[in-house]
């Protein structure tokens, strides 16, 4: 039961922000593999909710974006240069999965393609961030002196 509570906490944290879920998992002393899995699952769920249930969000965002005459920001540059693939790979790290998904639908990205590349980006970043934290902690852990 304790593992379920910890897994749920990491998944919920991942739904809000991938960057937050990984430290939460380590604080709860879950194994790194489970941390990576549960944080990725949470981020994928939140991206999916925004992508597939965000029809009204899309129309609101499109109206808001159309008012801007000048496209600015890093996500706009990534979108212009790399399209859905670049947005899906970069946004989990730069903006978080839910906001990245909202940006994608506001730019008119096809939902299935956006979901695929957001999922790939989330998995890549959760593996890299989890491994980075795990190896960083191992580097600083000092064995007990005998």
Coordinates of N, CA, C and O in Angstrom, one line a residue:
X1 N 0.8 -1.2 0.0 CA 0.0 0.0 0.0 C 0.9 1.3 0.0 O 0.5 2.3 -0.6
X2 N 2.0 1.2 0.7 CA 2.9 2.3 0.7 C 3.4 2.7 -0.6 O 3.5 3.9 -1.0
X3 N 3.7 1.7 -1.5 CA 4.3 1.9 -2.8 C 3.2 2.6 -3.7 O 3.5 3.4 -4.5
X4 N 1.9 2.2 -3.5 CA 0.8 2.7 -4.3 C 0.7 4.2 -4.0 O 0.5 5.0 -4.9
X5 N 0.8 4.6 -2.7 CA 0.7 6.0 -2.3 C 1.8 6.8 -2.9 O 1.6 7.9 -3.4
X6 N 3.0 6.2 -2.9 CA 4.2 6.9 -3.4 C 4.1 7.0 -4.9 O 4.4 8.1 -5.5
X7 N 3.6 6.0 -5.6 CA 3.5 6.0 -7.0 C 2.4 7.0 -7.4 O 2.6 7.7 -8.4
X8 N 1.3 7.1 -6.7 CA 0.3 8.1 -7.0 C 0.8 9.5 -6.8 O 0.5 10.4 -7.6
X9 N 1.6 9.7 -5.8 CA 2.2 11.0 -5.6 C 3.1 11.5 -6.7 O 3.0 12.6 -7.2
X10 N 3.9 10.5 -7.2 CA 4.8 10.9 -8.3 C 4.0 11.1 -9.6 O 4.3 12.0 -10.3
X11 N 3.0 10.3 -9.8 CA 2.1 10.4 -11.0 C 1.4 11.7 -11.0 O 1.4 12.5 -12.0
X12 N 0.8 12.1 -9.9 CA 0.1 13.4 -9.8 C 1.1 14.6 -9.9 O 0.8 15.6 -10.6
X13 N 2.3 14.4 -9.4 CA 3.3 15.5 -9.5 C 3.7 15.6 -11.0 O 3.9 16.7 -11.5
X14 N 3.8 14.4 -11.7 CA 4.1 14.4 -13.1 C 3.0 15.1 -13.9 O 3.3 15.7 -15.0
X15 N 1.8 15.0 -13.5 CA 0.7 15.6 -14.2 C 0.8 17.1 -14.2 O 0.4 17.8 -15.1
X16 N 1.4 17.6 -13.1 CA 1.6 19.1 -13.0 C 2.9 19.5 -13.6 O 2.9 20.5 -14.3
X17 N 3.9 18.8 -13.3 CA 5.2 19.2 -13.8 C 6.2 18.1 -13.7 O 6.4 17.5 -12.7
X18 N 6.8 17.7 -14.9 CA 7.8 16.6 -14.9 C 9.0 16.9 -14.0 O 9.5 16.0 -13.3
X19 N 9.4 18.2 -14.0 CA 10.6 18.5 -13.2 C 10.3 18.3 -11.7 O 11.2 18.0 -10.9
X20 N 9.1 18.4 -11.3 CA 8.7 18.3 -9.9 C 8.6 16.8 -9.5 O 8.9 16.4 -8.4
X21 N 8.1 16.0 -10.4 CA 7.8 14.6 -10.1 C 9.1 13.8 -9.7 O 9.1 12.9 -8.9
X22 N 10.2 14.1 -10.4 CA 11.4 13.3 -10.2 C 12.0 13.5 -8.8 O 12.2 12.5 -8.1
X23 N 12.1 14.7 -8.4 CA 12.6 14.9 -7.0 C 11.7 14.4 -6.0 O 12.1 13.8 -4.9
X24 N 10.4 14.5 -6.2 CA 9.4 13.9 -5.3 C 9.6 12.4 -5.2 O 9.6 11.8 -4.1
X25 N 9.8 11.7 -6.3 CA 10.0 10.3 -6.3 C 11.3 9.9 -5.5 O 11.3 8.9 -4.7
X26 N 12.3 10.7 -5.6 CA 13.6 10.4 -4.9 C 13.4 10.7 -3.4 O 13.9 10.0 -2.5
X27 N 12.6 11.8 -3.1 CA 12.3 12.1 -1.7 C 11.5 11.0 -1.0 O 11.7 10.7 0.2
X28 N 10.6 10.3 -1.8 CA 9.8 9.2 -1.3 C 10.5 7.9 -1.3 O 10.0 6.9 -1.0
X29 N 11.8 7.9 -1.8 CA 12.7 6.8 -1.9 C 12.1 5.6 -2.7 O 12.3 4.5 -2.4
X30 N 11.5 6.0 -3.9 CA 11.2 5.0 -4.9 C 12.4 4.6 -5.7 O 13.3 5.5 -5.9
X31 N 12.4 3.5 -6.3 CA 13.5 3.1 -7.2 C 13.5 4.0 -8.4 O 12.4 4.4 -8.9
X32 N 14.7 4.4 -9.0 CA 14.7 5.3 -10.1 C 13.9 4.8 -11.3 O 13.2 5.6 -12.0
X33 N 13.8 3.5 -11.6 CA 13.0 3.0 -12.7 C 11.5 3.4 -12.5 O 10.9 3.9 -13.4
X34 N 11.0 3.2 -11.3 CA 9.6 3.5 -11.0 C 9.4 5.0 -11.1 O 8.3 5.5 -11.5
X35 N 10.3 5.8 -10.6 CA 10.2 7.2 -10.7 C 10.1 7.7 -12.1 O 9.2 8.5 -12.5
X36 N 10.9 7.2 -13.0 CA 10.9 7.5 -14.4 C 9.5 7.1 -15.0 O 8.9 7.9 -15.8
X37 N 9.1 5.9 -14.7 CA 7.8 5.4 -15.3 C 6.6 6.3 -14.8 O 5.8 6.7 -15.6
X38 N 6.5 6.4 -13.5 CA 5.3 7.1 -13.0 C 5.3 8.6 -13.3 O 4.3 9.2 -13.5
X39 N 6.5 9.3 -13.4 CA 6.6 10.7 -13.7 C 6.2 10.8 -15.2 O 5.4 11.8 -15.6
X40 N 6.6 9.9 -16.1 CA 6.3 10.0 -17.5 C 4.8 9.7 -17.7 O 4.1 10.4 -18.5
X41 N 4.2 8.7 -17.0 CA 2.8 8.4 -17.1 C 2.0 9.7 -16.7 O 1.0 10.0 -17.4
X42 N 2.4 10.3 -15.6 CA 1.6 11.5 -15.2 C 1.7 12.6 -16.2 O 0.6 13.2 -16.5
X43 N 2.8 12.9 -16.8 CA 3.0 13.9 -17.8 C 2.2 13.6 -19.1 O 1.6 14.4 -19.7
X44 N 2.3 12.3 -19.4 CA 1.5 11.9 -20.7 C 0.0 12.0 -20.4 O -0.7 12.5 -21.3
X45 N -0.5 11.7 -19.3 CA -1.9 11.8 -19.0 C -2.3 13.3 -19.1 O -3.3 13.6 -19.7
X46 N -1.5 14.2 -18.5 CA -1.9 15.6 -18.5 C -1.8 16.2 -19.9 O -2.7 16.9 -20.4
X47 N -0.8 15.7 -20.7 CA -0.7 16.2 -22.1 C -1.9 15.7 -22.9 O -2.5 16.4 -23.7
X48 N -2.3 14.4 -22.7 CA -3.4 13.8 -23.4 C -4.7 14.5 -23.1 O -5.6 14.7 -23.9
X49 N -4.9 14.8 -21.8 CA -6.2 15.6 -21.4 C -6.2 16.9 -22.1 O -7.3 17.2 -22.7
X50 N -5.1 17.6 -22.2 CA -5.1 18.9 -22.8 C -5.3 18.8 -24.3 O -6.1 19.5 -25.0
X51 N -4.7 17.8 -24.9 CA -4.7 17.6 -26.4 C -6.1 17.1 -26.8 O -6.7 17.7 -27.8
X52 N -6.7 16.1 -26.2 CA -7.9 15.5 -26.7 C -9.2 16.1 -26.1 O -10.2 16.0 -26.7
X53 N -9.1 16.8 -25.0 CA -10.3 17.4 -24.4 C -10.2 18.9 -24.5 O -11.0 19.6 -23.9
X54 N -9.2 19.5 -25.2 CA -9.0 20.9 -25.2 C -9.6 21.6 -26.4 O -9.0 22.6 -26.8
X55 N -10.7 21.2 -26.9 CA -11.3 21.9 -28.1 C -11.7 23.3 -27.8 O -11.3 24.2 -28.6
X56 N -12.3 23.5 -26.7 CA -12.7 24.9 -26.3 C -11.4 25.7 -26.0 O -11.3 26.9 -26.3
X57 N -10.4 25.1 -25.4 CA -9.2 25.7 -25.0 C -8.5 26.1 -26.3 O -7.9 27.2 -26.4
X58 N -8.6 25.3 -27.3 CA -7.9 25.6 -28.6 C -8.6 26.8 -29.3 O -7.8 27.7 -29.7
X59 N -9.9 26.9 -29.3 CA -10.5 28.1 -29.9 C -10.2 29.4 -29.1 O -9.9 30.4 -29.7
X60 N -10.1 29.3 -27.8 CA -9.7 30.4 -27.0 C -8.3 30.9 -27.3 O -8.0 32.0 -27.5
X61 N -7.4 29.9 -27.3 CA -6.0 30.2 -27.6 C -5.8 30.7 -29.0 O -5.0 31.6 -29.2
X62 N -6.5 30.2 -30.0 CA -6.4 30.7 -31.3 C -6.8 32.1 -31.4 O -6.2 32.9 -32.1
X63 N -7.9 32.5 -30.8 CA -8.3 33.9 -30.8 C -7.3 34.8 -30.1 O -7.0 35.9 -30.6
X64 N -6.7 34.3 -29.0 CA -5.7 35.1 -28.3 C -4.4 35.2 -29.1 O -3.8 36.3 -29.2
X65 N -4.0 34.1 -29.8 CA -2.8 34.1 -30.6 C -2.9 35.0 -31.8 O -2.0 35.7 -32.2
X66 N -4.1 35.0 -32.4 CA -4.4 35.8 -33.6 C -4.2 37.3 -33.3 O -3.9 38.1 -34.2
X67 N -4.5 37.7 -32.1 CA -4.4 39.1 -31.7 C -2.9 39.6 -31.7 O -2.7 40.7 -31.9
X68 N -2.0 38.7 -31.5 CA -0.6 39.0 -31.5 C -0.2 39.2 -33.0 O -0.3 38.3 -33.8
X69 N 0.4 40.3 -33.3 CA 0.9 40.4 -34.7 C 2.3 39.8 -34.9 O 2.7 39.5 -36.0
X70 N 3.0 39.7 -33.8 CA 4.4 39.3 -33.9 C 4.6 38.0 -33.1 O 4.2 37.9 -31.9
X71 N 5.0 37.0 -33.7 CA 5.3 35.7 -33.0 C 6.6 35.8 -32.3 O 7.6 36.1 -32.8
X72 N 6.6 35.5 -31.0 CA 7.7 35.6 -30.2 C 8.0 34.3 -29.4 O 7.1 33.5 -29.3
X73 N 9.1 34.3 -28.7 CA 9.3 33.2 -27.8 C 10.0 32.0 -28.3 O 10.0 31.8 -29.6
X74 N 10.5 31.2 -27.5 CA 11.3 30.0 -27.8 C 10.4 29.0 -28.5 O 10.8 28.3 -29.5
X75 N 9.1 28.8 -28.0 CA 8.3 27.8 -28.5 C 7.9 28.1 -30.0 O 7.8 27.3 -30.8
X76 N 7.7 29.4 -30.2 CA 7.3 29.9 -31.6 C 8.5 29.5 -32.5 O 8.3 29.1 -33.7
X77 N 9.7 29.8 -32.1 CA 10.9 29.5 -32.9 C 11.0 28.0 -33.2 O 11.3 27.6 -34.3
X78 N 10.8 27.2 -32.2 CA 10.9 25.8 -32.3 C 9.8 25.3 -33.3 O 10.1 24.5 -34.2
X79 N 8.6 25.8 -33.1 CA 7.5 25.5 -34.0 C 7.8 25.8 -35.5 O 7.6 25.0 -36.4
X80 N 8.3 27.0 -35.7 CA 8.6 27.5 -37.1 C 9.7 26.6 -37.7 O 9.7 26.4 -38.9
X81 N 10.7 26.2 -36.9 CA 11.8 25.5 -37.5 C 11.6 24.0 -37.5 O 12.0 23.4 -38.5
X82 N 11.0 23.4 -36.5 CA 11.0 22.0 -36.4 C 9.5 21.4 -36.4 O 9.4 20.2 -36.4
X83 N 8.5 22.2 -36.3 CA 7.1 21.7 -36.3 C 6.7 20.9 -35.1 O 7.2 21.1 -34.0
X84 N 5.8 20.0 -35.3 CA 5.3 19.2 -34.2 C 6.3 18.4 -33.5 O 6.3 18.2 -32.3
X85 N 7.3 17.8 -34.3 CA 8.3 17.0 -33.7 C 9.1 17.8 -32.7 O 9.4 17.3 -31.6
X86 N 9.6 18.9 -33.2 CA 10.4 19.8 -32.3 C 9.7 20.2 -31.1 O 10.2 20.2 -30.0
X87 N 8.4 20.6 -31.3 CA 7.6 21.1 -30.1 C 7.4 19.9 -29.2 O 7.5 20.1 -27.9
X88 N 7.1 18.7 -29.7 CA 6.8 17.6 -28.8 C 8.1 17.2 -28.0 O 8.0 16.7 -26.9
X89 N 9.2 17.3 -28.6 CA 10.5 16.9 -28.0 C 11.0 17.9 -27.0 O 11.5 17.6 -25.9
X90 N 10.8 19.2 -27.3 CA 11.3 20.3 -26.5 C 10.4 20.7 -25.3 O 10.9 21.1 -24.3
X91 N 9.1 20.8 -25.6 CA 8.2 21.4 -24.6 C 8.1 20.7 -23.3 O 7.9 21.4 -22.3
X92 N 8.3 19.3 -23.2 CA 8.2 18.8 -21.8 C 9.3 19.4 -20.9 O 9.1 19.5 -19.7
X93 N 10.5 19.7 -21.5 CA 11.5 20.2 -20.7 C 11.4 21.8 -20.5 O 11.6 22.3 -19.4
X94 N 11.0 22.5 -21.6 CA 11.0 23.9 -21.5 C 9.8 24.5 -20.9 O 9.9 25.5 -20.2
X95 N 8.6 24.0 -21.2 CA 7.4 24.6 -20.7 C 6.6 23.7 -19.8 O 5.7 24.1 -19.1
X96 N 6.9 22.4 -19.8 CA 6.0 21.4 -19.2 C 5.0 20.8 -20.1 O 4.7 21.4 -21.1
X97 N 4.6 19.6 -19.9 CA 3.7 18.9 -20.8 C 2.4 19.5 -21.0 O 2.0 19.7 -22.2
X98 N 1.7 19.9 -20.0 CA 0.3 20.5 -20.3 C 0.4 21.8 -21.1 O -0.3 22.0 -22.0
X99 N 1.3 22.7 -20.7 CA 1.5 24.0 -21.5 C 2.0 23.7 -22.9 O 1.5 24.3 -23.8
X100 N 2.9 22.8 -23.0 CA 3.4 22.4 -24.3 C 2.3 21.9 -25.2 O 2.2 22.2 -26.4
X101 N 1.4 21.1 -24.6 CA 0.3 20.5 -25.4 C -0.7 21.7 -25.8 O -1.2 21.7 -26.9
X102 N -0.9 22.6 -24.9 CA -1.8 23.7 -25.2 C -1.2 24.6 -26.3 O -1.9 25.0 -27.2
X103 N 0.1 24.8 -26.2 CA 0.8 25.6 -27.3 C 0.6 24.8 -28.6 O 0.3 25.4 -29.6
X104 N 0.8 23.5 -28.6 CA 0.7 22.7 -29.8 C -0.7 22.8 -30.4 O -0.9 23.0 -31.6
X105 N -1.8 22.7 -29.6 CA -3.1 22.8 -30.2 C -3.4 24.2 -30.6 O -4.2 24.4 -31.5
X106 N -2.9 25.2 -29.9 CA -3.1 26.6 -30.3 C -2.5 26.9 -31.6 O -2.9 27.7 -32.4
X107 N -1.4 26.1 -32.0 CA -0.7 26.3 -33.3 C -1.3 25.5 -34.4 O -0.9 25.5 -35.5
X108 N -2.3 24.7 -34.0 CA -3.0 23.9 -35.0 C -2.4 22.5 -35.3 O -2.6 22.0 -36.4
X109 N -1.6 22.0 -34.4 CA -0.9 20.7 -34.6 C -2.0 19.6 -34.6 O -2.9 19.6 -33.9
X110 N -1.8 18.6 -35.5 CA -2.7 17.5 -35.5 C -2.7 16.7 -34.2 O -1.6 16.5 -33.7
X111 N -3.8 16.4 -33.6 CA -3.8 15.9 -32.2 C -3.1 14.6 -32.1 O -2.3 14.4 -31.1
X112 N -3.2 13.6 -33.0 CA -2.6 12.3 -32.9 C -1.0 12.5 -33.0 O -0.3 11.9 -32.2
X113 N -0.6 13.3 -33.9 CA 0.8 13.5 -34.1 C 1.4 14.3 -32.9 O 2.5 13.9 -32.5
X114 N 0.7 15.2 -32.4 CA 1.1 16.0 -31.2 C 1.2 15.1 -30.0 O 2.2 15.1 -29.3
X115 N 0.2 14.2 -29.8 CA 0.3 13.3 -28.7 C 1.4 12.3 -28.8 O 2.1 12.0 -27.8
X116 N 1.7 11.8 -30.0 CA 2.8 10.9 -30.2 C 4.1 11.6 -29.9 O 4.9 11.0 -29.1
X117 N 4.4 12.7 -30.4 CA 5.7 13.4 -30.2 C 5.8 14.0 -28.8 O 6.9 14.0 -28.2
X118 N 4.7 14.4 -28.2 CA 4.8 14.8 -26.8 C 5.1 13.6 -25.9 O 5.9 13.7 -25.0
X119 N 4.5 12.4 -26.2 CA 4.8 11.2 -25.4 C 6.3 10.8 -25.5 O 7.0 10.5 -24.6
X120 N 6.8 10.9 -26.8 CA 8.2 10.6 -27.0 C 9.1 11.5 -26.2 O 10.1 11.1 -25.5
X121 N 8.8 12.8 -26.3 CA 9.6 13.8 -25.6 C 9.5 13.6 -24.1 O 10.5 13.7 -23.4
X122 N 8.3 13.3 -23.6 CA 8.2 13.1 -22.1 C 9.0 11.9 -21.7 O 9.7 12.0 -20.7
X123 N 8.9 10.8 -22.4 CA 9.7 9.6 -22.1 C 11.2 9.9 -22.1 O 11.9 9.5 -21.2
X124 N 11.7 10.6 -23.1 CA 13.1 10.9 -23.2 C 13.6 11.7 -22.1 O 14.6 11.4 -21.4
X125 N 12.8 12.8 -21.8 CA 13.2 13.7 -20.7 C 13.1 13.1 -19.3 O 13.9 13.3 -18.4
X126 N 12.1 12.2 -19.1 CA 11.9 11.6 -17.8 C 13.1 10.6 -17.6 O 13.6 10.5 -16.5
X127 N 13.5 9.9 -18.6 CA 14.6 9.0 -18.5 C 15.9 9.8 -18.2 O 16.7 9.4 -17.3
X128 N 16.2 10.8 -19.0 CA 17.4 11.6 -18.8 C 17.4 12.3 -17.5 O 18.5 12.3 -16.8
X129 N 16.3 12.9 -17.1 CA 16.3 13.6 -15.8 C 16.4 12.6 -14.6 O 17.2 12.9 -13.6
X130 N 15.7 11.5 -14.7 CA 15.8 10.5 -13.6 C 17.2 9.9 -13.5 O 17.7 9.8 -12.4
X131 N 17.8 9.6 -14.6 CA 19.1 9.1 -14.6 C 20.1 10.1 -14.1 O 21.0 9.8 -13.3
X132 N 20.0 11.3 -14.5 CA 20.8 12.4 -14.0 C 20.8 12.6 -12.5 O 21.8 12.7 -11.9
X133 N 19.6 12.6 -12.0 CA 19.4 12.7 -10.5 C 20.0 11.4 -9.8 O 20.7 11.6 -8.8
X134 N 19.7 10.3 -10.3 CA 20.2 9.0 -9.7 C 21.7 9.0 -9.7 O 22.3 8.7 -8.7
X135 N 22.3 9.2 -10.8 CA 23.8 9.2 -10.9 C 24.4 10.3 -10.1 O 25.5 10.2 -9.5
X136 N 23.7 11.5 -10.1 CA 24.2 12.6 -9.3 C 24.2 12.3 -7.8 O 25.1 12.6 -7.0
X137 N 23.1 11.6 -7.3 CA 23.0 11.2 -5.9 C 24.1 10.2 -5.6 O 24.7 10.2 -4.5
X138 N 24.3 9.2 -6.5 CA 25.3 8.2 -6.3 C 26.7 8.8 -6.2 O 27.6 8.4 -5.4
X139 N 27.0 9.8 -6.9 CA 28.3 10.5 -6.9 C 28.5 11.2 -5.6 O 29.7 11.2 -5.1
X140 N 27.5 11.7 -5.0 CA 27.7 12.4 -3.7 C 27.5 11.6 -2.5 O 27.8 12.0 -1.4
X141 N 27.0 10.3 -2.6 CA 26.9 9.4 -1.5 C 28.3 8.8 -1.2 O 28.9 8.3 -2.0
X142 N 28.6 9.0 0.1 CA 29.9 8.5 0.5 C 29.7 7.2 1.3 O 28.9 7.2 2.2
X143 N 30.5 6.2 1.0 CA 30.4 5.0 1.8 C 30.8 5.2 3.2 O 31.7 6.0 3.5
X144 N 30.2 4.4 4.1 CA 30.6 4.6 5.5 C 32.0 4.1 5.8 O 32.5 3.1 5.2
X145 N 32.7 4.9 6.6 CA 34.1 4.5 7.0 C 34.0 3.4 8.0 O 33.2 3.4 8.9
X146 N 34.9 2.4 7.9 CA 34.9 1.3 8.8 C 36.0 1.5 9.9 O 36.9 2.0 9.8

